[in-house]
Tab-separated table of C-alpha atoms and ligand atoms in Angstrom:
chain	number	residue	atom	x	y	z
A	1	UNK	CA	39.798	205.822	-46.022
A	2	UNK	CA	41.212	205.264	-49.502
A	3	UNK	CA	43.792	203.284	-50.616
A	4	UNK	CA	46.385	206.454	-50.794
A	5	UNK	CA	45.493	207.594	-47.371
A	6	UNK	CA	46.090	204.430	-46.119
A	7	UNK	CA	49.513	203.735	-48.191
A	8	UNK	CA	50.878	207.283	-46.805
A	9	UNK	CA	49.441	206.489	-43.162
A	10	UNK	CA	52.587	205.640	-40.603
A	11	UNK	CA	52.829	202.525	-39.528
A	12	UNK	CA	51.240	202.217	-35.717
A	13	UNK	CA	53.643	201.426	-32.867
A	14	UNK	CA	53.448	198.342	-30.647
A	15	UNK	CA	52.801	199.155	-26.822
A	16	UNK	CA	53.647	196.087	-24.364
A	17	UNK	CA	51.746	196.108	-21.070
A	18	UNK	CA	53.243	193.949	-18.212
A	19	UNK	CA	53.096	193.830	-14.565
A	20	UNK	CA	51.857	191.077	-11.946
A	21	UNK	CA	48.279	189.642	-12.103
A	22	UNK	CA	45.925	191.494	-9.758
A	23	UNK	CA	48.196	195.047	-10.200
A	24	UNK	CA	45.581	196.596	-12.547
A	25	UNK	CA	46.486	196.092	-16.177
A	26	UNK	CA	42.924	194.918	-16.808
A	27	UNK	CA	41.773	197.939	-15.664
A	28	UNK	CA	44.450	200.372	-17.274
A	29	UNK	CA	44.072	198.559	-20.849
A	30	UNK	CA	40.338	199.258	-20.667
A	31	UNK	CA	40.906	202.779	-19.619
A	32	UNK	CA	43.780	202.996	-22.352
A	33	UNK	CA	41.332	201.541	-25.188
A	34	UNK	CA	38.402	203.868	-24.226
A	35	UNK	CA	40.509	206.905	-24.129
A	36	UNK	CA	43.344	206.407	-26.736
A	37	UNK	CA	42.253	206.773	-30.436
A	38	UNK	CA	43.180	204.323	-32.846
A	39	UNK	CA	44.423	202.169	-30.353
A	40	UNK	CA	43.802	198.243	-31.154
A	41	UNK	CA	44.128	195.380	-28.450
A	42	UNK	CA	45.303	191.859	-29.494
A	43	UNK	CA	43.356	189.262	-28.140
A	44	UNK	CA	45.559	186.401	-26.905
A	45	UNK	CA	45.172	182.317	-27.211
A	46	UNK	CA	45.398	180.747	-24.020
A	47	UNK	CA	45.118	177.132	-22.936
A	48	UNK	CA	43.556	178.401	-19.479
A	49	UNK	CA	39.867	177.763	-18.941
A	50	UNK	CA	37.361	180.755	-19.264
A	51	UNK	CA	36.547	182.716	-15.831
A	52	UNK	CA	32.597	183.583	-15.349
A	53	UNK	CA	31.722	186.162	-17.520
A	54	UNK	CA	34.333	185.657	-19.912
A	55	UNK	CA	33.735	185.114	-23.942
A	56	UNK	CA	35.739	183.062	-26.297
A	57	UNK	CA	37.060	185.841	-29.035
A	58	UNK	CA	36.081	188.547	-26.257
A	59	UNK	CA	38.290	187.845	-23.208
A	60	UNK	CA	41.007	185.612	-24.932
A	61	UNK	CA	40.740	182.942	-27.825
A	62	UNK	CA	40.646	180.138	-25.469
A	63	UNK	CA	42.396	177.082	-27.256
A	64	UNK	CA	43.170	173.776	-26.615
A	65	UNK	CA	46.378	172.336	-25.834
A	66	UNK	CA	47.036	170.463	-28.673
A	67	UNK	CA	45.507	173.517	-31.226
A	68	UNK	CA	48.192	175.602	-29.319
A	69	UNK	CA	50.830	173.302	-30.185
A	70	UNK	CA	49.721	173.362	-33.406
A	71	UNK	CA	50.172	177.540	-33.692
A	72	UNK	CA	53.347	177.200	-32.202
A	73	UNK	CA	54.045	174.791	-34.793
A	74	UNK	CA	53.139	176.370	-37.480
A	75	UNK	CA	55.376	179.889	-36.220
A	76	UNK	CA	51.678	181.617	-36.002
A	77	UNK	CA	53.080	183.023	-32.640
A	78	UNK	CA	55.096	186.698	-32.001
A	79	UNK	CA	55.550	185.270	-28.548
A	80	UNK	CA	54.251	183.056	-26.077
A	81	UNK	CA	55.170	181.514	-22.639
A	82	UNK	CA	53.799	179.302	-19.892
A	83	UNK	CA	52.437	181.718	-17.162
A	84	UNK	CA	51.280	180.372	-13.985
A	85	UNK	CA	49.614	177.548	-15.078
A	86	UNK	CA	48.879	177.604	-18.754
A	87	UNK	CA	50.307	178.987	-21.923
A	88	UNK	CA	49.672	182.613	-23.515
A	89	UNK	CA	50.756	183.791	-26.922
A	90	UNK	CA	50.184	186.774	-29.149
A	91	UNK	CA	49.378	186.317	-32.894
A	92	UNK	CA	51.623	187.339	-35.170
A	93	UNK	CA	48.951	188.632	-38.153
A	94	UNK	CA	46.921	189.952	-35.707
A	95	UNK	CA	49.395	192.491	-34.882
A	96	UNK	CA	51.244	193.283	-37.902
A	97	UNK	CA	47.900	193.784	-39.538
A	98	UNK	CA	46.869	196.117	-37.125
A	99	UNK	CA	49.974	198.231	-36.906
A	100	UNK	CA	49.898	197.698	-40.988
A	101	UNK	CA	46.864	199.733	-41.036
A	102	UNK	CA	48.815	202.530	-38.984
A	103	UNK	CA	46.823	201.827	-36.111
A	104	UNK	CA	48.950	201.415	-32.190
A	105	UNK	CA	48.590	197.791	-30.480
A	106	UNK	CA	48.657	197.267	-27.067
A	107	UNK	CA	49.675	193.657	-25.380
A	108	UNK	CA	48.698	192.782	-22.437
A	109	UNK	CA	51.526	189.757	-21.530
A	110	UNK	CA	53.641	188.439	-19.026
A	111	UNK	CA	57.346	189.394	-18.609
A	112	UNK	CA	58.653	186.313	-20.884
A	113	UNK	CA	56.565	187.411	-23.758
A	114	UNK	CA	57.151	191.273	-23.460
A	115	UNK	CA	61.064	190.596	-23.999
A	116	UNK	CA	60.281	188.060	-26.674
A	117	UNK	CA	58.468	191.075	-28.470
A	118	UNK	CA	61.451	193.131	-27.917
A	119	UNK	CA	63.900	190.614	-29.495
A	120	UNK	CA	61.796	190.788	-32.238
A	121	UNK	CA	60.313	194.199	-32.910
A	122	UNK	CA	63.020	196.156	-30.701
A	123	UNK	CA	60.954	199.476	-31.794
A	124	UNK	CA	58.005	198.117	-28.742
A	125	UNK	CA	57.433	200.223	-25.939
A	126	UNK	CA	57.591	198.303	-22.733
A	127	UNK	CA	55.231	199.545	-20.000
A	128	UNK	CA	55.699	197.675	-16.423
A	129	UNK	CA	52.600	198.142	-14.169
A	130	UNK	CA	53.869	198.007	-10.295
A	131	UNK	CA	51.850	197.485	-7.445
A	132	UNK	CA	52.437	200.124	-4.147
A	133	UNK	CA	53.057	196.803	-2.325
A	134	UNK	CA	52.833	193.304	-1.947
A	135	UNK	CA	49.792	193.555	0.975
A	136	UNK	CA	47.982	195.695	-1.642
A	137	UNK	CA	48.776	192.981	-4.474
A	138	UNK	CA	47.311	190.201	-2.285
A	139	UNK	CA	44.665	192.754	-1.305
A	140	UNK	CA	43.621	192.984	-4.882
A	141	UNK	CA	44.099	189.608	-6.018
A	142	UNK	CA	42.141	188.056	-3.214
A	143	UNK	CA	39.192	190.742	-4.193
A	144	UNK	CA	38.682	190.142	-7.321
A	145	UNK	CA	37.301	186.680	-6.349
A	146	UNK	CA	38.973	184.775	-9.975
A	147	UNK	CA	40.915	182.643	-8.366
A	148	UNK	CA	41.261	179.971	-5.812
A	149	UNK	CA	43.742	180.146	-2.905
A	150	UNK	CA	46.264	177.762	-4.723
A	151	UNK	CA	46.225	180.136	-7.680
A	152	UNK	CA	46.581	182.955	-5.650
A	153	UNK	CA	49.379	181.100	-4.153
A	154	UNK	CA	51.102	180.789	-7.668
A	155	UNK	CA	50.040	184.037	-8.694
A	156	UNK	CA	51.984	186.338	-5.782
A	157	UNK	CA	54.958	184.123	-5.816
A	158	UNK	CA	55.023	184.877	-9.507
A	159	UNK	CA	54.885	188.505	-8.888
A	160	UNK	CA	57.976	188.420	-6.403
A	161	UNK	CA	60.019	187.044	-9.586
A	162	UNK	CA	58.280	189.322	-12.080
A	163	UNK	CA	59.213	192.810	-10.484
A	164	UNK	CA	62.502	191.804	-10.593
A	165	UNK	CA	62.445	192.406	-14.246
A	166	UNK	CA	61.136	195.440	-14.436
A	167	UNK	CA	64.212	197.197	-14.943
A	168	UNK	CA	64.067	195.302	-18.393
A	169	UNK	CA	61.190	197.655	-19.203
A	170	UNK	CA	61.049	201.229	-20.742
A	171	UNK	CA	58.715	202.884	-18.239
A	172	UNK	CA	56.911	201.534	-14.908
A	173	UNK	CA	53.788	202.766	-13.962
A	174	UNK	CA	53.138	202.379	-10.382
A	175	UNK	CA	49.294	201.729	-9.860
A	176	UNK	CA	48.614	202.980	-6.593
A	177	UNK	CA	46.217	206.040	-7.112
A	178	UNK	CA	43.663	204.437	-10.288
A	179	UNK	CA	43.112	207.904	-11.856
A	180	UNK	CA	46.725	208.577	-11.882
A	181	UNK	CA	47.984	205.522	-13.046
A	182	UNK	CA	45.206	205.502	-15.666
A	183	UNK	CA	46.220	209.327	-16.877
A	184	UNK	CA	50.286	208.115	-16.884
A	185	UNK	CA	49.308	205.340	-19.180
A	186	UNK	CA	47.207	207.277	-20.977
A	187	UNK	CA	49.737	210.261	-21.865
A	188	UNK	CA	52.800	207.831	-22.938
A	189	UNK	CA	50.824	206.097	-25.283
A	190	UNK	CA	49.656	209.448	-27.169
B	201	ADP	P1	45.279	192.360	-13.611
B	201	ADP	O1	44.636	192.533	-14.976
B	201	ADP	O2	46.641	192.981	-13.533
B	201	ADP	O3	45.277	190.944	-13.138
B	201	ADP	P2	42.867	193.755	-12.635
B	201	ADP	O4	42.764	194.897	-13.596
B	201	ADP	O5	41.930	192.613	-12.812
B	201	ADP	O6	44.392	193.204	-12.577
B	201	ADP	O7	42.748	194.358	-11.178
B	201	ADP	C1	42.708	193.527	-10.029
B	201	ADP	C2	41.734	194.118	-8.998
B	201	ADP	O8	42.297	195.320	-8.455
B	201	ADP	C3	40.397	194.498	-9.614
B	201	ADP	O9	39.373	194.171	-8.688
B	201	ADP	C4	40.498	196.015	-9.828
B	201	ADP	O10	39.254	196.633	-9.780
B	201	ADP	C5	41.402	196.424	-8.658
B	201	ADP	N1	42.245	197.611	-8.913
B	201	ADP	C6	42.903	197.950	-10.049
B	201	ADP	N2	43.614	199.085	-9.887
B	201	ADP	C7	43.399	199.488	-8.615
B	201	ADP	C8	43.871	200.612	-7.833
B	201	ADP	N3	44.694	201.529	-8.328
B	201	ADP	N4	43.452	200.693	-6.557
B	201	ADP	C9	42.620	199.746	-6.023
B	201	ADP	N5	42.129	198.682	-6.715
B	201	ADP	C10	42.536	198.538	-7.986
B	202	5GP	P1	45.073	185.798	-16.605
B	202	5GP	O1	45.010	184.301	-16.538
B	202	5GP	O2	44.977	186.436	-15.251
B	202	5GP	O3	44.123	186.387	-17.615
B	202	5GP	O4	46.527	186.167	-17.163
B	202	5GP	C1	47.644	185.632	-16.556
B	202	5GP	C2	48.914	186.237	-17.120
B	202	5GP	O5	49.078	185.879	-18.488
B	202	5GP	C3	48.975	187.762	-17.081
B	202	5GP	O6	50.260	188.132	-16.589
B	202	5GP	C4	48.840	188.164	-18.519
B	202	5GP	O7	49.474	189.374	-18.801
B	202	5GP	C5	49.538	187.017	-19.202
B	202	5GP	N1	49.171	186.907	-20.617
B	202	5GP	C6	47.959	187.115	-21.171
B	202	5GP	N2	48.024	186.952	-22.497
B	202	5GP	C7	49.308	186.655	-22.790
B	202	5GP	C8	50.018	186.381	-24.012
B	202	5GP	O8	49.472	186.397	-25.115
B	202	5GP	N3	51.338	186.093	-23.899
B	202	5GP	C9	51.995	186.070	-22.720
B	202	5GP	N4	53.313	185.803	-22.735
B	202	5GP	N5	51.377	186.322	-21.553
B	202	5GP	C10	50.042	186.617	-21.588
Protein backbone atom coordinates (compact mmCIF):
# COMPACT_ATOMS: atom_id res chain seq x y z
CA UNK A 1 0.00 0.00 0.00
CA UNK A 2 1.47 3.48 -0.43
CA UNK A 3 1.62 6.16 1.72
CA UNK A 4 -1.57 8.01 -0.09
CA UNK A 5 -3.63 4.92 0.02
CA UNK A 6 -3.02 4.57 3.40
CA UNK A 7 -3.52 8.48 4.38
CA UNK A 8 -7.07 8.34 2.45
CA UNK A 9 -7.89 4.78 4.07
CA UNK A 10 -10.83 5.23 6.95
CA UNK A 11 -9.93 4.75 10.09
CA UNK A 12 -11.01 0.95 11.31
CA UNK A 13 -13.71 0.67 13.99
CA UNK A 14 -13.21 -0.93 17.41
CA UNK A 15 -15.49 -4.11 18.04
CA UNK A 16 -15.78 -5.14 21.92
CA UNK A 17 -16.55 -8.81 22.54
CA UNK A 18 -17.96 -9.69 26.05
CA UNK A 19 -19.93 -12.37 27.57
CA UNK A 20 -19.21 -14.99 30.50
CA UNK A 21 -16.17 -17.36 30.35
CA UNK A 22 -17.10 -20.75 28.89
CA UNK A 23 -20.15 -18.96 26.54
CA UNK A 24 -18.02 -19.21 23.35
CA UNK A 25 -16.19 -15.99 22.64
CA UNK A 26 -13.02 -18.02 22.09
CA UNK A 27 -14.62 -19.75 19.59
CA UNK A 28 -16.62 -16.81 17.86
CA UNK A 29 -13.33 -14.48 17.81
CA UNK A 30 -11.55 -17.28 15.95
CA UNK A 31 -14.40 -17.74 13.62
CA UNK A 32 -14.68 -13.79 13.36
CA UNK A 33 -10.75 -13.47 12.56
CA UNK A 34 -10.78 -16.30 9.94
CA UNK A 35 -13.76 -14.99 8.18
CA UNK A 36 -13.70 -11.13 8.57
CA UNK A 37 -11.08 -9.30 6.37
CA UNK A 38 -8.92 -6.85 7.80
CA UNK A 39 -9.96 -7.66 11.06
CA UNK A 40 -7.00 -7.39 13.82
CA UNK A 41 -7.23 -8.97 17.43
CA UNK A 42 -5.43 -7.27 20.40
CA UNK A 43 -3.64 -9.51 22.43
CA UNK A 44 -4.15 -8.72 26.13
CA UNK A 45 -1.53 -8.63 29.30
CA UNK A 46 -2.68 -10.67 31.99
CA UNK A 47 -1.19 -11.50 35.36
CA UNK A 48 -2.94 -15.09 35.13
CA UNK A 49 -0.66 -18.06 34.56
CA UNK A 50 -0.57 -19.71 31.01
CA UNK A 51 -3.13 -22.78 30.45
CA UNK A 52 -1.47 -25.95 28.49
CA UNK A 53 -1.07 -25.13 25.13
CA UNK A 54 -0.99 -21.57 25.53
CA UNK A 55 2.01 -19.13 24.15
CA UNK A 56 3.27 -15.98 25.64
CA UNK A 57 2.56 -13.21 22.68
CA UNK A 58 0.08 -15.96 21.17
CA UNK A 59 -2.66 -16.53 23.79
CA UNK A 60 -2.10 -13.31 25.95
CA UNK A 61 1.18 -11.36 26.93
CA UNK A 62 1.38 -12.99 30.20
CA UNK A 63 3.01 -10.38 32.68
CA UNK A 64 3.95 -10.16 36.00
CA UNK A 65 2.32 -8.39 38.68
CA UNK A 66 4.58 -5.86 39.35
CA UNK A 67 5.35 -5.25 35.20
CA UNK A 68 1.48 -4.77 35.18
CA UNK A 69 1.62 -2.21 37.72
CA UNK A 70 4.14 -0.72 35.97
CA UNK A 71 1.78 -0.35 32.50
CA UNK A 72 -0.84 0.86 34.53
CA UNK A 73 1.55 3.27 35.76
CA UNK A 74 2.81 4.46 33.02
CA UNK A 75 -1.18 5.03 31.38
CA UNK A 76 0.01 2.20 28.68
CA UNK A 77 -3.56 0.77 29.36
CA UNK A 78 -7.14 1.61 27.25
CA UNK A 79 -8.66 -0.45 30.01
CA UNK A 80 -8.11 -3.04 32.40
CA UNK A 81 -9.84 -4.76 35.42
CA UNK A 82 -9.41 -7.59 37.89
CA UNK A 83 -11.48 -10.57 36.47
CA UNK A 84 -11.90 -13.58 38.47
CA UNK A 85 -8.72 -13.88 39.80
CA UNK A 86 -6.17 -11.81 38.01
CA UNK A 87 -5.94 -8.61 36.08
CA UNK A 88 -6.58 -8.07 32.16
CA UNK A 89 -5.89 -4.94 30.19
CA UNK A 90 -5.86 -3.88 26.57
CA UNK A 91 -2.94 -1.79 25.15
CA UNK A 92 -3.53 1.37 24.18
CA UNK A 93 -0.87 1.54 20.93
CA UNK A 94 -1.77 -1.67 20.08
CA UNK A 95 -5.13 -0.60 19.16
CA UNK A 96 -4.92 2.82 17.95
CA UNK A 97 -2.20 1.59 15.66
CA UNK A 98 -4.24 -0.93 14.30
CA UNK A 99 -7.40 1.04 13.73
CA UNK A 100 -4.69 3.88 12.50
CA UNK A 101 -3.91 1.70 9.68
CA UNK A 102 -7.80 1.53 8.86
CA UNK A 103 -7.89 -1.88 9.89
CA UNK A 104 -11.24 -3.13 12.59
CA UNK A 105 -10.06 -4.46 16.19
CA UNK A 106 -11.80 -6.81 18.04
CA UNK A 107 -11.46 -7.15 22.12
CA UNK A 108 -12.10 -9.88 23.69
CA UNK A 109 -12.72 -8.42 27.62
CA UNK A 110 -14.75 -8.64 30.50
CA UNK A 111 -17.76 -6.35 31.20
CA UNK A 112 -15.57 -3.71 33.34
CA UNK A 113 -13.22 -3.19 30.51
CA UNK A 114 -15.84 -3.13 27.59
CA UNK A 115 -17.54 0.05 29.35
CA UNK A 116 -14.13 1.47 30.12
CA UNK A 117 -13.61 1.35 26.21
CA UNK A 118 -16.86 2.99 25.78
CA UNK A 119 -16.07 5.93 28.14
CA UNK A 120 -13.29 6.37 26.13
CA UNK A 121 -13.84 5.67 22.45
CA UNK A 122 -17.82 5.96 22.68
CA UNK A 123 -17.72 5.15 18.70
CA UNK A 124 -16.97 0.96 20.01
CA UNK A 125 -19.39 -1.50 19.16
CA UNK A 126 -20.32 -3.58 22.13
CA UNK A 127 -21.15 -7.23 21.34
CA UNK A 128 -22.50 -9.35 24.52
CA UNK A 129 -22.18 -13.15 23.93
CA UNK A 130 -25.14 -14.98 26.06
CA UNK A 131 -25.29 -18.40 26.92
CA UNK A 132 -28.99 -20.41 26.24
CA UNK A 133 -28.63 -21.14 30.00
CA UNK A 134 -26.83 -21.44 33.01
CA UNK A 135 -26.82 -25.66 32.88
CA UNK A 136 -25.35 -25.17 29.38
CA UNK A 137 -22.72 -22.52 30.80
CA UNK A 138 -21.60 -25.00 33.50
CA UNK A 139 -21.94 -27.65 30.79
CA UNK A 140 -19.35 -25.87 28.78
CA UNK A 141 -17.15 -24.61 31.33
CA UNK A 142 -16.76 -27.92 33.06
CA UNK A 143 -15.84 -29.41 29.35
CA UNK A 144 -13.39 -27.54 28.41
CA UNK A 145 -11.25 -29.08 31.21
CA UNK A 146 -9.12 -25.27 31.95
CA UNK A 147 -10.09 -24.96 35.10
CA UNK A 148 -10.35 -26.42 38.50
CA UNK A 149 -13.64 -26.72 40.42
CA UNK A 150 -12.83 -23.57 42.60
CA UNK A 151 -12.37 -21.60 39.39
CA UNK A 152 -15.29 -22.88 37.97
CA UNK A 153 -16.86 -21.89 41.14
CA UNK A 154 -15.69 -18.18 40.61
CA UNK A 155 -16.20 -18.32 37.08
CA UNK A 156 -20.32 -19.08 37.02
CA UNK A 157 -20.91 -16.88 39.94
CA UNK A 158 -19.21 -14.25 37.84
CA UNK A 159 -21.45 -14.92 34.99
CA UNK A 160 -24.73 -14.48 37.17
CA UNK A 161 -23.37 -10.74 37.78
CA UNK A 162 -22.09 -10.29 34.23
CA UNK A 163 -25.47 -10.88 32.28
CA UNK A 164 -26.87 -8.44 34.27
CA UNK A 165 -25.03 -5.93 32.26
CA UNK A 166 -25.76 -6.83 29.16
CA UNK A 167 -28.28 -4.36 28.59
CA UNK A 168 -25.17 -1.96 28.74
CA UNK A 169 -24.21 -3.50 25.40
CA UNK A 170 -25.16 -2.65 21.72
CA UNK A 171 -26.09 -6.12 20.50
CA UNK A 172 -26.21 -9.70 22.33
CA UNK A 173 -25.52 -12.62 20.55
CA UNK A 174 -27.00 -15.60 22.08
CA UNK A 175 -24.62 -18.66 21.46
CA UNK A 176 -26.78 -21.49 21.48
CA UNK A 177 -26.67 -22.93 17.83
CA UNK A 178 -22.40 -22.44 16.98
CA UNK A 179 -23.03 -21.85 13.23
CA UNK A 180 -25.57 -19.30 13.96
CA UNK A 181 -24.01 -17.47 16.51
CA UNK A 182 -20.79 -17.59 14.47
CA UNK A 183 -22.76 -16.15 11.13
CA UNK A 184 -24.58 -13.23 13.61
CA UNK A 185 -21.15 -12.20 14.66
CA UNK A 186 -19.87 -12.49 11.55
CA UNK A 187 -22.50 -10.18 9.60
CA UNK A 188 -22.43 -7.17 12.31
CA UNK A 189 -18.93 -6.85 12.11
CA UNK A 190 -18.93 -6.46 8.11
P1 LIG B 1 -14.94 -18.52 26.38
O1 LIG B 1 -13.84 -18.02 25.45
O2 LIG B 1 -16.14 -17.63 26.38
O3 LIG B 1 -14.45 -18.80 27.76
P2 LIG B 1 -14.79 -20.96 24.73
O4 LIG B 1 -14.78 -20.40 23.34
O5 LIG B 1 -13.50 -21.46 25.28
O6 LIG B 1 -15.45 -19.91 25.77
O7 LIG B 1 -15.89 -22.10 24.77
C1 LIG B 1 -16.09 -22.91 25.92
C2 LIG B 1 -16.41 -24.34 25.48
O8 LIG B 1 -17.72 -24.37 24.90
C3 LIG B 1 -15.45 -24.87 24.43
O9 LIG B 1 -15.19 -26.24 24.71
C4 LIG B 1 -16.20 -24.70 23.11
O10 LIG B 1 -15.81 -25.64 22.16
C5 LIG B 1 -17.65 -24.90 23.56
N1 LIG B 1 -18.66 -24.17 22.76
C6 LIG B 1 -18.58 -22.91 22.26
N2 LIG B 1 -19.72 -22.57 21.62
C7 LIG B 1 -20.55 -23.63 21.72
C8 LIG B 1 -21.90 -23.89 21.26
N3 LIG B 1 -22.60 -22.99 20.59
N4 LIG B 1 -22.43 -25.09 21.56
C9 LIG B 1 -21.72 -26.02 22.27
N5 LIG B 1 -20.45 -25.84 22.71
C10 LIG B 1 -19.88 -24.65 22.46
P1 LIG C 1 -9.53 -16.31 30.62
O1 LIG C 1 -8.72 -16.35 31.88
O2 LIG C 1 -10.60 -17.36 30.59
O3 LIG C 1 -8.68 -16.29 29.37
O4 LIG C 1 -10.28 -14.91 30.60
C1 LIG C 1 -11.03 -14.52 31.70
C2 LIG C 1 -11.80 -13.25 31.42
O5 LIG C 1 -10.91 -12.16 31.23
C3 LIG C 1 -12.68 -13.29 30.18
O6 LIG C 1 -13.95 -12.74 30.53
C4 LIG C 1 -11.98 -12.38 29.21
O7 LIG C 1 -12.85 -11.78 28.31
C5 LIG C 1 -11.39 -11.37 30.15
N1 LIG C 1 -10.28 -10.62 29.54
C6 LIG C 1 -9.33 -11.10 28.70
N2 LIG C 1 -8.51 -10.11 28.33
C7 LIG C 1 -8.96 -8.98 28.92
C8 LIG C 1 -8.54 -7.61 28.92
O8 LIG C 1 -7.57 -7.22 28.26
N3 LIG C 1 -9.25 -6.74 29.68
C9 LIG C 1 -10.32 -7.11 30.41
N4 LIG C 1 -10.97 -6.16 31.10
N5 LIG C 1 -10.76 -8.38 30.45
C10 LIG C 1 -10.09 -9.31 29.70
Amino acid sequence: MTDSTKRNRKKGRLFVLSGPSGVGKGTLRQHALNNVPNLKYSISCTTRKPRDGETDGVEYRFISHGKFKEDIAGNLFLEYAHVHEDFYGTLKADVVNELEKGNDVLLEIDVQGALQVKQKMPDAVLIFVAPPGIEELKRRLTGRHTENDKSINVRLNNALKELELKDKYDYVIVNDDLDSACEELRKLIL
